[in-house]
PDB file of C-alpha atoms in Angstrom:
ATOM      1  CA  MET A  77      -5.169  -8.118 -24.142  1.00 29.00           C
ATOM      2  CA  THR A  78      -2.965  -4.607 -24.742  1.00 33.00           C
ATOM      3  CA  PRO A  79      -2.215  -2.603 -22.052  1.00 36.00           C
ATOM      4  CA  PRO A  80      -3.138   1.139 -22.460  1.00 37.00           C
ATOM      5  CA  THR A  81      -0.164   3.740 -23.333  1.00 40.00           C
ATOM      6  CA  LEU A  82       0.925   5.168 -20.535  1.00 45.00           C
ATOM      7  CA  PRO A  83       0.978   8.853 -20.084  1.00 49.00           C
ATOM      8  CA  ARG A  84       4.354  10.979 -19.540  1.00 53.00           C
ATOM      9  CA  ARG A  85       4.075  11.392 -16.134  1.00 53.00           C
ATOM     10  CA  LEU A  86       3.391   7.332 -15.070  1.00 55.00           C
ATOM     11  CA  ARG A  87       6.068   6.710 -16.601  1.00 56.00           C
ATOM     12  CA  ALA A  88       8.941   5.077 -13.937  1.00 56.00           C
ATOM     13  CA  PRO A  89      12.306   6.656 -13.856  1.00 64.00           C
ATOM     14  CA  GLY A  90      14.398   3.585 -13.991  1.00 78.00           C
ATOM     15  CA  ARG A  91      14.950   3.627 -10.132  1.00 87.00           C
ATOM     16  CA  ASP A  92      13.792   3.004  -6.716  1.00 92.00           C
ATOM     17  CA  LEU A  93      11.707   6.297  -5.884  1.00 92.00           C
ATOM     18  CA  ALA A  94      11.292   6.931  -2.232  1.00 85.00           C
ATOM     19  CA  GLY A  95       9.719   9.645  -0.342  1.00 88.00           C
ATOM     20  CA  ASP A  96       7.676  12.369  -2.195  1.00 91.00           C
ATOM     21  CA  GLU A  97       8.712  11.323  -5.662  1.00 91.00           C
ATOM     22  CA  LEU A  98       6.792   7.860  -4.641  1.00 94.00           C
ATOM     23  CA  ALA A  99       3.558   9.511  -2.975  1.00 94.00           C
ATOM     24  CA  ALA A 100       3.528  11.220  -6.715  1.00 92.00           C
ATOM     25  CA  PHE A 101       3.750   7.861  -8.602  1.00 93.00           C
ATOM     26  CA  ALA A 102       1.745   6.738  -6.589  1.00 95.00           C
ATOM     27  CA  SER A 103      -0.793   9.991  -6.913  1.00 94.00           C
ATOM     28  CA  SER A 104      -0.083  10.004 -10.501  1.00 93.00           C
ATOM     29  CA  LEU A 105      -0.874   6.349 -10.660  1.00 94.00           C
ATOM     30  CA  ALA A 106      -4.383   6.969  -8.850  1.00 96.00           C
ATOM     31  CA  THR A 107      -5.420   9.255 -12.042  1.00 94.00           C
ATOM     32  CA  ALA A 108      -5.099   6.166 -14.079  1.00 93.00           C
ATOM     33  CA  ARG A 109      -8.515   4.964 -13.364  1.00 95.00           C
ATOM     34  CA  ASP A 110      -8.195   2.775 -16.449  1.00 93.00           C
ATOM     35  CA  ARG A 111      -5.789   0.847 -16.202  1.00 92.00           C
ATOM     36  CA  TRP A 112      -7.178  -0.020 -12.248  1.00 96.00           C
ATOM     37  CA  GLY A 113     -11.017   0.809 -12.188  1.00 97.00           C
ATOM     38  CA  HIS A 114     -12.512  -2.525 -13.359  1.00 97.00           C
ATOM     39  CA  LEU A 115     -10.811  -3.967  -9.902  1.00 96.00           C
ATOM     40  CA  VAL A 116     -12.474  -2.050  -7.734  1.00 97.00           C
ATOM     41  CA  ARG A 117     -14.756  -4.090  -5.676  1.00 97.00           C
ATOM     42  CA  HIS A 118     -16.018  -4.713  -1.944  1.00 97.00           C
ATOM     43  CA  THR A 119     -16.191  -7.745   0.455  1.00 95.00           C
ATOM     44  CA  ASP A 120     -17.185  -7.519   3.577  1.00 94.00           C
ATOM     45  CA  ASP A 121     -14.705 -10.331   4.910  1.00 92.00           C
ATOM     46  CA  ALA A 122     -11.738  -8.922   3.739  1.00 92.00           C
ATOM     47  CA  ARG A 123      -9.751  -5.770   2.248  1.00 93.00           C
ATOM     48  CA  VAL A 124      -9.887  -6.416  -2.013  1.00 94.00           C
ATOM     49  CA  TYR A 125      -6.011  -5.999  -3.216  1.00 91.00           C
ATOM     50  CA  GLU A 126      -5.327  -6.031  -7.134  1.00 94.00           C
ATOM     51  CA  PRO A 127      -1.772  -5.417  -8.510  1.00 94.00           C
ATOM     52  CA  ILE A 128      -1.653  -3.017 -11.167  1.00 94.00           C
ATOM     53  CA  TRP A 129       2.051  -1.903 -11.568  1.00 92.00           C
ATOM     54  CA  ALA A 130       5.258  -3.702 -11.667  1.00 90.00           C
ATOM     55  CA  ASP A 131       8.503  -3.070 -12.281  1.00 90.00           C
ATOM     56  CA  PRO A 132      12.139  -3.422 -11.623  1.00 90.00           C
ATOM     57  CA  HIS A 133      11.950  -0.715  -9.248  1.00 92.00           C
ATOM     58  CA  VAL A 134       8.048  -0.066  -8.318  1.00 92.00           C
ATOM     59  CA  ASN A 135       5.532  -2.152  -7.880  1.00 92.00           C
ATOM     60  CA  ALA A 136       1.764  -1.072  -6.709  1.00 94.00           C
ATOM     61  CA  TRP A 137      -1.967  -2.298  -5.819  1.00 95.00           C
ATOM     62  CA  VAL A 138      -5.156  -1.114  -5.474  1.00 96.00           C
ATOM     63  CA  ILE A 139      -7.050  -1.676  -2.691  1.00 96.00           C
ATOM     64  CA  CYS A 140     -10.501  -1.471  -1.223  1.00 97.00           C
ATOM     65  CA  TRP A 141     -11.649  -0.918   1.662  1.00 97.00           C
ATOM     66  CA  LEU A 142     -14.910  -1.714   4.477  1.00 97.00           C
ATOM     67  CA  ALA A 143     -15.888  -0.743   7.971  1.00 96.00           C
ATOM     68  CA  GLY A 144     -13.843  -3.697   9.521  1.00 95.00           C
ATOM     69  CA  HIS A 145     -10.794  -4.012   7.318  1.00 96.00           C
ATOM     70  CA  ASP A 146      -7.463  -3.769   9.400  1.00 94.00           C
ATOM     71  CA  THR A 147      -3.615  -4.849   7.724  1.00 92.00           C
ATOM     72  CA  GLY A 148      -2.619  -5.057  11.582  1.00 89.00           C
ATOM     73  CA  PHE A 149       0.806  -3.607  12.279  1.00 90.00           C
ATOM     74  CA  HIS A 150       3.253  -4.589   9.531  1.00 90.00           C
ATOM     75  CA  ASP A 151       6.604  -3.539   8.266  1.00 91.00           C
ATOM     76  CA  HIS A 152       7.454  -3.362   4.336  1.00 90.00           C
ATOM     77  CA  GLY A 153      10.842  -4.775   4.692  1.00 88.00           C
ATOM     78  CA  ARG A 154      13.242  -2.914   2.581  1.00 91.00           C
ATOM     79  CA  SER A 155      10.574  -0.874   0.546  1.00 94.00           C
ATOM     80  CA  ALA A 156       9.202   2.986   1.165  1.00 96.00           C
ATOM     81  CA  GLY A 157       5.979   3.308   0.284  1.00 96.00           C
ATOM     82  CA  ALA A 158       3.596   5.549  -0.820  1.00 97.00           C
ATOM     83  CA  ILE A 159      -0.423   5.696   0.060  1.00 97.00           C
ATOM     84  CA  HIS A 160      -2.883   7.743  -2.544  1.00 98.00           C
ATOM     85  CA  VAL A 161      -6.401   7.856  -1.296  1.00 98.00           C
ATOM     86  CA  VAL A 162      -8.812   7.669  -3.872  1.00 98.00           C
ATOM     87  CA  ASP A 163     -12.275   7.462  -2.113  1.00 97.00           C
ATOM     88  CA  GLY A 164     -13.592   7.300   1.288  1.00 97.00           C
ATOM     89  CA  SER A 165     -11.031   7.755   4.370  1.00 97.00           C
ATOM     90  CA  ILE A 166      -8.517   5.301   5.846  1.00 98.00           C
ATOM     91  CA  ARG A 167      -6.372   6.007   9.059  1.00 97.00           C
ATOM     92  CA  GLU A 168      -2.522   5.625   9.288  1.00 96.00           C
ATOM     93  CA  GLU A 169      -1.226   4.635  13.011  1.00 93.00           C
ATOM     94  CA  ARG A 170       2.167   3.707  13.383  1.00 90.00           C
ATOM     95  CA  LEU A 171       4.154   2.594  16.477  1.00 83.00           C
ATOM     96  CA  GLY A 172       7.064   5.313  17.538  1.00 75.00           C
ATOM     97  CA  PRO A 173       9.810   4.141  20.601  1.00 74.00           C
ATOM     98  CA  ARG A 174       8.416   7.376  22.287  1.00 68.00           C
ATOM     99  CA  ARG A 175       4.633   7.421  22.406  1.00 64.00           C
ATOM    100  CA  ARG A 176       2.153   4.616  22.078  1.00 66.00           C
ATOM    101  CA  SER A 177       1.249   5.334  18.368  1.00 73.00           C
ATOM    102  CA  ALA A 178       0.093   8.109  15.915  1.00 83.00           C
ATOM    103  CA  ARG A 179      -2.682   8.838  14.029  1.00 89.00           C
ATOM    104  CA  ARG A 180      -3.286  10.270  10.729  1.00 93.00           C
ATOM    105  CA  THR A 181      -6.831   9.781   8.779  1.00 95.00           C
ATOM    106  CA  PHE A 182      -6.338  10.233   4.939  1.00 97.00           C
ATOM    107  CA  GLY A 183      -9.324  11.229   2.803  1.00 97.00           C
ATOM    108  CA  PRO A 184      -9.578  11.897  -1.236  1.00 97.00           C
ATOM    109  CA  GLY A 185      -6.560  13.369  -2.891  1.00 97.00           C
ATOM    110  CA  GLU A 186      -4.559  12.707  -0.179  1.00 97.00           C
ATOM    111  CA  SER A 187      -1.002  10.878   0.185  1.00 96.00           C
ATOM    112  CA  LEU A 188       1.136   9.728   2.813  1.00 94.00           C
ATOM    113  CA  HIS A 189       4.719   8.103   2.226  1.00 94.00           C
ATOM    114  CA  VAL A 190       5.940   5.273   4.352  1.00 94.00           C
ATOM    115  CA  PRO A 191       9.491   5.064   5.232  1.00 93.00           C
ATOM    116  CA  SER A 192      11.134   1.780   4.989  1.00 91.00           C
ATOM    117  CA  CYS A 193      11.381   1.732   8.918  1.00 89.00           C
ATOM    118  CA  ALA A 194       8.003   2.121  10.144  1.00 91.00           C
ATOM    119  CA  ILE A 195       5.753  -0.026  11.348  1.00 91.00           C
ATOM    120  CA  HIS A 196       2.650   0.900  10.720  1.00 93.00           C
ATOM    121  CA  ARG A 197      -1.694  -0.585  10.138  1.00 93.00           C
ATOM    122  CA  VAL A 198      -3.907   1.429   7.944  1.00 96.00           C
ATOM    123  CA  PHE A 199      -7.329   0.295   8.891  1.00 96.00           C
ATOM    124  CA  HIS A 200     -10.633   2.092   6.925  1.00 97.00           C
ATOM    125  CA  ALA A 201     -12.162   5.108   8.040  1.00 96.00           C
ATOM    126  CA  GLY A 202     -15.716   6.651   7.832  1.00 88.00           C
ATOM    127  CA  LEU A 203     -18.764   5.079   6.705  1.00 90.00           C
ATOM    128  CA  GLY A 204     -18.394   4.265   3.048  1.00 94.00           C
ATOM    129  CA  PRO A 205     -16.115   2.716   0.881  1.00 97.00           C
ATOM    130  CA  ALA A 206     -12.715   3.328   0.065  1.00 98.00           C
ATOM    131  CA  VAL A 207      -9.973   2.402  -2.340  1.00 98.00           C
ATOM    132  CA  SER A 208      -6.763   3.420  -2.078  1.00 98.00           C
ATOM    133  CA  ILE A 209      -3.511   2.890  -4.353  1.00 97.00           C
ATOM    134  CA  HIS A 210      -0.308   1.733  -2.751  1.00 96.00           C
ATOM    135  CA  ALA A 211       2.959   1.753  -4.788  1.00 95.00           C
ATOM    136  CA  TYR A 212       6.769   0.401  -3.276  1.00 95.00           C
ATOM    137  CA  SER A 213      10.057   1.049  -4.035  1.00 95.00           C
ATOM    138  CA  PRO A 214      12.304  -1.208  -4.483  1.00 94.00           C
ATOM    139  CA  PRO A 215       9.151  -3.593  -5.181  1.00 93.00           C
ATOM    140  CA  LEU A 216       7.575  -5.293  -1.751  1.00 91.00           C
ATOM    141  CA  THR A 217       8.272  -8.435  -1.897  1.00 87.00           C
ATOM    142  CA  LYS A 218       8.384  -9.376   2.197  1.00 85.00           C
ATOM    143  CA  MET A 219       6.874  -7.919   4.960  1.00 86.00           C
ATOM    144  CA  GLY A 220       7.347  -8.175   9.031  1.00 87.00           C
ATOM    145  CA  ARG A 221       3.506  -9.050  10.658  1.00 88.00           C
ATOM    146  CA  TYR A 222       3.310  -7.756  14.417  1.00 87.00           C
ATOM    147  CA  ARG A 223       1.712  -9.723  17.356  1.00 83.00           C
ATOM    148  CA  PRO A 224       2.125  -9.546  21.073  1.00 80.00           C
ATOM    149  CA  GLY A 225       4.744 -12.491  21.850  1.00 82.00           C
ATOM    150  CA  PRO A 226       4.335 -14.946  25.171  1.00 86.00           C
ATOM    151  CA  ASP A 227       5.820 -12.353  27.454  1.00 88.00           C
ATOM    152  CA  GLY A 228       3.166  -9.752  26.166  1.00 81.00           C
ATOM    153  CA  LEU A 229       6.082  -8.142  24.040  1.00 82.00           C
ATOM    154  CA  LEU A 230       6.001  -6.693  20.309  1.00 81.00           C
ATOM    155  CA  GLU A 231       7.340  -9.896  18.205  1.00 87.00           C
ATOM    156  CA  ARG A 232       8.095 -10.087  14.426  1.00 86.00           C
ATOM    157  CA  ASP A 233       7.186 -12.876  12.258  1.00 82.00           C
ATOM    158  CA  PRO A 234       8.273 -12.494   8.890  1.00 73.00           C
ATOM    159  CA  ARG A 235       6.550 -13.018   6.025  1.00 69.00           C
ATOM    160  CA  GLN A 236       7.170 -13.159   2.131  1.00 63.00           C
ATOM    161  CA  TYR A 237       4.676 -12.929  -0.359  1.00 56.00           C
ATOM    162  CA  VAL A 238       3.832 -15.955  -2.150  1.00 40.00           C
ATOM    163  CA  GLU A 239       3.670 -14.424  -5.768  1.00 50.00           C
ATOM    164  CA  PRO A 240       4.493 -11.034  -6.276  1.00 52.00           C
ATOM    165  CA  PRO A 241       3.549  -9.343  -9.322  1.00 55.00           C
ATOM    166  CA  THR A 242       5.186  -9.461 -12.629  1.00 55.00           C
ATOM    167  CA  ALA A 243       5.351  -6.207 -15.197  1.00 53.00           C
ATOM    168  CA  ALA A 244       3.336  -9.354 -17.463  1.00 52.00           C
ATOM    169  CA  ARG A 245       0.570  -9.655 -15.096  1.00 58.00           C
ATOM    170  CA  VAL A 246      -0.600  -5.919 -14.695  1.00 66.00           C
ATOM    171  CA  GLY A 247       1.140  -4.816 -17.453  1.00 61.00           C
ATOM    172  CA  ALA A 248       3.651  -2.187 -16.591  1.00 59.00           C
TER     173      ALA A 248
END
């Protein structure tokens, strides 16, 4: 199957992206529904996530959410992230050193940037299904998950993706 020709706005600039530039890329990718719309499906058990973009500087997924779906607290290793909400709503909660946490809810058409140093969780918010686009630069290959240790203090459990998406797999 030949991948669709990408509009000029979706051509990554050949370097790592961060901040507003990464959020703009995720937002642009969200408008290319022909690239990922066929992958949208919801299951009660867990989030559904499918790779939709991979190049040497950025990778991205479409993620489908229902009530009760939650990433748990995690980091993205050395990768910055951006999330663009297509349908429904999601909530992000970040841990902070001076306050317990900061929560924000995002709805259709809204984007957020997640710095590489952030520890956060994302979970479904609202009543109906949600769909979001998540982009990472440099490409996400490792992440840490956080859990309470035996003494009740937060501990990082480093994880590595077994199969990072490749350009050949997603047609970037």
